[in-house]
Coordinates of C-alpha atoms in Angstrom, one line a residue:
X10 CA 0.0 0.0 0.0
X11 CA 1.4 3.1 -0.6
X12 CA 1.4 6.2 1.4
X13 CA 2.0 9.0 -1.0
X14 CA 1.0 9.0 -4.4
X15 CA 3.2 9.1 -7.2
X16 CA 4.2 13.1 -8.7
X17 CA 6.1 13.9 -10.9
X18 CA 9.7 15.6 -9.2
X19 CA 9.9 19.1 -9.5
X20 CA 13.9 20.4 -10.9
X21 CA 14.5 23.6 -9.2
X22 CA 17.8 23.7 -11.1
X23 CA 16.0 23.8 -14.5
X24 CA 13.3 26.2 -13.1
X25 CA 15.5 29.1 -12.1
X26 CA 16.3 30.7 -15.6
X27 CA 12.9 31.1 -16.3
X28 CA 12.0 33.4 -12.8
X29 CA 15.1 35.7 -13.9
X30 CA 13.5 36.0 -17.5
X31 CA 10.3 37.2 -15.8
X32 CA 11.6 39.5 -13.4
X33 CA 13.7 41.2 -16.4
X34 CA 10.2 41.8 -19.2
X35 CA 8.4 43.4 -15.7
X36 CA 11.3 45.5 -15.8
X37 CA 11.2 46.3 -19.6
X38 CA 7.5 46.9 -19.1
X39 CA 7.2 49.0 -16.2
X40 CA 10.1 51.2 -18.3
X41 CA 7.7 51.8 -21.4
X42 CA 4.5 52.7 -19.3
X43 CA 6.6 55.4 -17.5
X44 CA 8.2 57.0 -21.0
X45 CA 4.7 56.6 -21.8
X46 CA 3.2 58.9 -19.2
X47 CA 6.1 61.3 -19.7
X48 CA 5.8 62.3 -23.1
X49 CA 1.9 62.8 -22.1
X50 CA 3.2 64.8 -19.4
X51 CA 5.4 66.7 -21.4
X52 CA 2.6 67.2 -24.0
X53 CA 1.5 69.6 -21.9
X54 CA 4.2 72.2 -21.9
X55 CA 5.1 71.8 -25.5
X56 CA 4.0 74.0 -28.5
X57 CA 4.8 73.1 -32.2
X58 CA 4.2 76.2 -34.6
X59 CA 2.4 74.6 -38.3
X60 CA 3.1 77.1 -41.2
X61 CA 0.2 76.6 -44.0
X62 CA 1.2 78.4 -47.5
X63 CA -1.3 79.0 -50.2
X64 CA -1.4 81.3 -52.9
X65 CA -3.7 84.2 -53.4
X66 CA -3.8 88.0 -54.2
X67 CA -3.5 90.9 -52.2
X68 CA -6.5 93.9 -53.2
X69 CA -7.4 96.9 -51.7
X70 CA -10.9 96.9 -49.4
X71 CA -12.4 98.9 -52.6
X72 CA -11.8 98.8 -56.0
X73 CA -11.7 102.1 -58.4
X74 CA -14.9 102.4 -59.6
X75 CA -15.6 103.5 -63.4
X76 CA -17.8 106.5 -64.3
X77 CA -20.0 105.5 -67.5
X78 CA -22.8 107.1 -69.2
X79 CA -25.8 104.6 -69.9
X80 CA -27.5 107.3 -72.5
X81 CA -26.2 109.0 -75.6
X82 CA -25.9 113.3 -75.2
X83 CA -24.3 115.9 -75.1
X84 CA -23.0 117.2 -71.9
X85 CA -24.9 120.1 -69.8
X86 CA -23.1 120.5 -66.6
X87 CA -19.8 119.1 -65.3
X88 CA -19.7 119.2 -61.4
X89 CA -16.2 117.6 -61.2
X90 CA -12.5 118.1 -61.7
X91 CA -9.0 116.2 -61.1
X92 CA -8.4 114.7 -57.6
X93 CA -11.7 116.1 -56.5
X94 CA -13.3 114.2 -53.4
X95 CA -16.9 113.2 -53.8
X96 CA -19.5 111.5 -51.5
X97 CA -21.4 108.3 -52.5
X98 CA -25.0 110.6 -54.4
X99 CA -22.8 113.4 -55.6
X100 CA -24.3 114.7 -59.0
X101 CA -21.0 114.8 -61.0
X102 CA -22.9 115.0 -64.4
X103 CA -25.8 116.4 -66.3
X104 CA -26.9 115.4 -69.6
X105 CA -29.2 117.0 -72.3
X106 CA -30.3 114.3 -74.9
X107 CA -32.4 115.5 -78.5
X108 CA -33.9 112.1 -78.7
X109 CA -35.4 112.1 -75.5
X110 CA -37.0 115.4 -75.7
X111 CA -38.1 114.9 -79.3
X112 CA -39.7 111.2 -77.4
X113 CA -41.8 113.4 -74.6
X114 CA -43.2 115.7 -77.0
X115 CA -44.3 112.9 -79.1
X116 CA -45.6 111.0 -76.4
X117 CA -47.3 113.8 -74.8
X118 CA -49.1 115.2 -77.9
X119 CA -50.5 111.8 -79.1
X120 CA -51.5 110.9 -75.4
X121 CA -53.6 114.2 -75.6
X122 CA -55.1 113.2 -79.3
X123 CA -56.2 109.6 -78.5
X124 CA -57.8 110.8 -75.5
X125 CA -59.7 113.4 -77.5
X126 CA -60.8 110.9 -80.2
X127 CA -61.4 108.4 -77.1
X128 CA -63.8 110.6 -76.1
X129 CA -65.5 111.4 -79.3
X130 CA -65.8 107.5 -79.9
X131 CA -67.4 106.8 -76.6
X132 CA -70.3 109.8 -78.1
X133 CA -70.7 108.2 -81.3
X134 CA -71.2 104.6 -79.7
X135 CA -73.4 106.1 -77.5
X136 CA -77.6 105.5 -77.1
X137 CA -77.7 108.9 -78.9
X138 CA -75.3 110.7 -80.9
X139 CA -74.7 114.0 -81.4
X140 CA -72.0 115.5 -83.3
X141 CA -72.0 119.1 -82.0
X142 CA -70.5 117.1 -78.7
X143 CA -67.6 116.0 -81.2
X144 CA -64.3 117.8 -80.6
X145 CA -61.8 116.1 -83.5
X146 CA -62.3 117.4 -87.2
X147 CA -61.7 113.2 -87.9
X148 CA -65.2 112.3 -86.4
X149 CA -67.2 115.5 -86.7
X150 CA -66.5 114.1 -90.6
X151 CA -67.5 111.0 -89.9
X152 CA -70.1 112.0 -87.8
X153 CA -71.3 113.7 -90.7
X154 CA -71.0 111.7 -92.8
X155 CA -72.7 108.4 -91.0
X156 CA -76.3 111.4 -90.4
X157 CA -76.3 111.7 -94.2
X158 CA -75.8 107.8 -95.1
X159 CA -78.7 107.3 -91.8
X160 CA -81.1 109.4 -93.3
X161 CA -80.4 108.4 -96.9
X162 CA -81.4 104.7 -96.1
X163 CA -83.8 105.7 -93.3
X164 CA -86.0 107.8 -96.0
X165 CA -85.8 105.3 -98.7
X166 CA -86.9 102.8 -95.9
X167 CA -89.8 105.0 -95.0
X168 CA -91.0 105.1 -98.9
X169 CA -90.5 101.7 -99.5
X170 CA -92.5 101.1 -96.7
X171 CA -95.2 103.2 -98.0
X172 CA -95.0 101.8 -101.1
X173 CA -95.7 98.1 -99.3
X174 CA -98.8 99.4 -97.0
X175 CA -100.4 100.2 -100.2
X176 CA -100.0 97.5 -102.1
X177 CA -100.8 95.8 -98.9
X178 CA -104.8 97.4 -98.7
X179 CA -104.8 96.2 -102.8
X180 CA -103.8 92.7 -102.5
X181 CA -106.3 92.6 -99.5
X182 CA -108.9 94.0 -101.8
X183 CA -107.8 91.2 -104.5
X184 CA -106.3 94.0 -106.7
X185 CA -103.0 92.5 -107.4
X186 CA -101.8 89.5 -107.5
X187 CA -99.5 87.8 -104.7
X188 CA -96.5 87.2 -107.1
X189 CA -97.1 91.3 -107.5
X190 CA -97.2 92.0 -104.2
X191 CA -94.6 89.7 -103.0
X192 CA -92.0 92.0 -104.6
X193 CA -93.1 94.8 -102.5
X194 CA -92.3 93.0 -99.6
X195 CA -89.4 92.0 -100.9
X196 CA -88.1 95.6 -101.4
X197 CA -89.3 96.2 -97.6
X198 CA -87.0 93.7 -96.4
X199 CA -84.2 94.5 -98.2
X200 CA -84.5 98.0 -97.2
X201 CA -84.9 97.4 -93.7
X202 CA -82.1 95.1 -93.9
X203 CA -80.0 97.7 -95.6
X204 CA -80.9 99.9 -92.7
X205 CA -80.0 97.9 -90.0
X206 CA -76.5 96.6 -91.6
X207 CA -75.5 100.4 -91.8
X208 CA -76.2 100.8 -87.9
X209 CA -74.2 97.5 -87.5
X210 CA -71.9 97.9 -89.4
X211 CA -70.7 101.8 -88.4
X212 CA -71.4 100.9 -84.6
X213 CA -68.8 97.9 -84.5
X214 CA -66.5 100.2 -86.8
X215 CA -66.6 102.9 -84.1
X216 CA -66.2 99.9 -81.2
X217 CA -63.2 98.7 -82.6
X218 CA -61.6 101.9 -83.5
X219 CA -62.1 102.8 -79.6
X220 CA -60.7 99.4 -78.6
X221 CA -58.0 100.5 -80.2
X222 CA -57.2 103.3 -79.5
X223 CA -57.5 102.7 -75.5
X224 CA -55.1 99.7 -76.2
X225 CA -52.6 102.6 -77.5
X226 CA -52.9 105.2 -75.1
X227 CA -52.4 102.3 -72.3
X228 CA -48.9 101.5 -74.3
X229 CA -48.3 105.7 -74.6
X230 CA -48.8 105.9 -70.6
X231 CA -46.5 103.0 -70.0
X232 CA -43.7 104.2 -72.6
X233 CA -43.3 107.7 -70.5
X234 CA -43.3 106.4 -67.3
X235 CA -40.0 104.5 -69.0
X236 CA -39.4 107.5 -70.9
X237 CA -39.2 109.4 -67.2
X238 CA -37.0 105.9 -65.6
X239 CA -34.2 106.6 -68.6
X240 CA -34.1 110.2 -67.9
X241 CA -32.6 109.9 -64.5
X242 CA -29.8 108.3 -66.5
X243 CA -29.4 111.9 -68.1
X244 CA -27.9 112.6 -64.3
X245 CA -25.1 111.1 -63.6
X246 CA -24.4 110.3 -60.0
X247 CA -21.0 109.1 -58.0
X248 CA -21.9 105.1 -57.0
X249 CA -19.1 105.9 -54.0
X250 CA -17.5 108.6 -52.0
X251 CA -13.9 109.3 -53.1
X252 CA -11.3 110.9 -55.9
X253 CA -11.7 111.7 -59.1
X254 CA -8.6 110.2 -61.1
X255 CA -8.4 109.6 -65.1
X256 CA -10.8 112.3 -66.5
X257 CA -11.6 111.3 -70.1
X258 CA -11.2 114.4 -71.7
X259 CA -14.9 115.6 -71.3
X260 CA -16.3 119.2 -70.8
X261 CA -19.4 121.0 -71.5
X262 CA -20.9 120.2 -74.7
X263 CA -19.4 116.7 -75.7
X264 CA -21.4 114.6 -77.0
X265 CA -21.1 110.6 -75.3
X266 CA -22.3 107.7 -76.1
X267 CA -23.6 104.7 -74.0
X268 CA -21.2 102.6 -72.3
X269 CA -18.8 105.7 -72.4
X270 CA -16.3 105.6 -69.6
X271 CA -16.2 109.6 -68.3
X272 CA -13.8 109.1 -65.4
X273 CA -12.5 106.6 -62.2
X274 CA -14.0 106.7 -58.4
X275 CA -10.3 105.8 -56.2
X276 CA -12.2 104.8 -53.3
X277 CA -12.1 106.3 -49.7
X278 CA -10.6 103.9 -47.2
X279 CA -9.9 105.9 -44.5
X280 CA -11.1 104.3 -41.4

């Protein structure tokens, strides 16, 4: 029987190396956690200046501005001079311009004449027409003329009429035949007809005509209030306060042209 049982012995010769191999990694270890924390410690203190190049341009805070005329003219006043300073609204400018002058008379006096055959329209469309309220020689003509052509068919209406009622009282009376008196009421038609396609036909002659001629004086109203809109372009204003520089040569009288560069704004950039 035996007492103890049977393990393997242990060679503490053998097993000594391997505790000294152990003691010397803990040491290597323990070394690299501590650089570790001081290089996170020293992070702290240290600064490391970054230099970032890129390429670009270098402008003043305001550009020169250019002076240009947006209308053809002739000069009228000149408010400026070399080196002179001028604030941002200044009037440096004034132009007279032929064409636009010659435009606002036109547009004025045919504004005035459609409204005066406007108005002589609306009283020959009207229930009851009567040409002494007619103001233009164009429709007191017309007028006129459209009274005589009226009473014209109106009095051949009336007699052909006559004519029918009395033929009418025969062929009741079995006096003529119907063949006979169907051609008198054949010319009654027709003359009624006639009378009624002149009133048609002058009425929506005058309607349209009036039609039109408010279509017109709507576009004559809307061309001067642009007409007015492009005349403050006769007056030519600084965009910015600062010097005058580069004068093109301009005085009183010139004439320019659209687009025209008159002179250069150097900004103010005084602080």
């Amino acid at each position: 029987m035996k007492i103890f049982p049977n393990y393997p012995a242990i060679d503490f010769e053998n097993e000594r190396p391997r505790i000294g191999l152990n003691s010397w990694s803990n040491a290597i270890y323990l070394i690299f956690c501590f650089t570790i924390l001081g290089f996170l410690w020293l992070s702290v203190f240290l600064t490391i200046d970054i230099n970032i190049s890129s390429p670009g341009f270098i402008r003043p805070a305001a550009e020169i501005t250019p002076i240009r005329s947006l209308v053809s003219g002739r000069i009228k006043e000149l408010m400026l001079h070399e080196n002179k300073f001028v604030h941002k609204g200044d009037v440096l400018y004034s132009i007279e311009s032929d064409a636009f002058d010659s435009k606002e008379i036109y547009l004025t006096e045919r504004g005035d004449e459609l409204r005066h055959l406007i108005n002589d329209l609306r009283v020959l469309t009207s229930a009851e027409t009567d040409v002494n309220n007619l103001h233009t020689s164009l429709y007191q003509q017309a007028g006129i003329t459209y009274q005589k052509q009226l009473m014209e068919s109106l009095n051949r209406y009336e007699k052909v009429k006559l004519e029918f009622n009395r033929n009418l009282i025969l062929h009741q009376q079995k006096v003529i035949a119907d063949t006979e008196f169907e051609d008198f009421r054949f010319k009654l038609d027709q003359a009624e007809l006639a009378l009624t396609l002149l009133k048609q036909t002058q009425l929506s002659q005058w309607q349209s005509q009036l039609s039109n001629h408010a279509a017109e004086l709507l576009r004559i109203e809307s061309d001067k209030e642009q007409l007015v809109k492009e005349k403050n372009n006769l007056v030519v204003k600084s965009p910015v306060t600062g010097s005058v520089q580069n004068l093109a040569g301009i005085y009183k009288g010139s004439l320019v042209h659209p687009n025209q560069e008159l002179a250069l704004i150097s900004p103010d950039t005084s602080l």
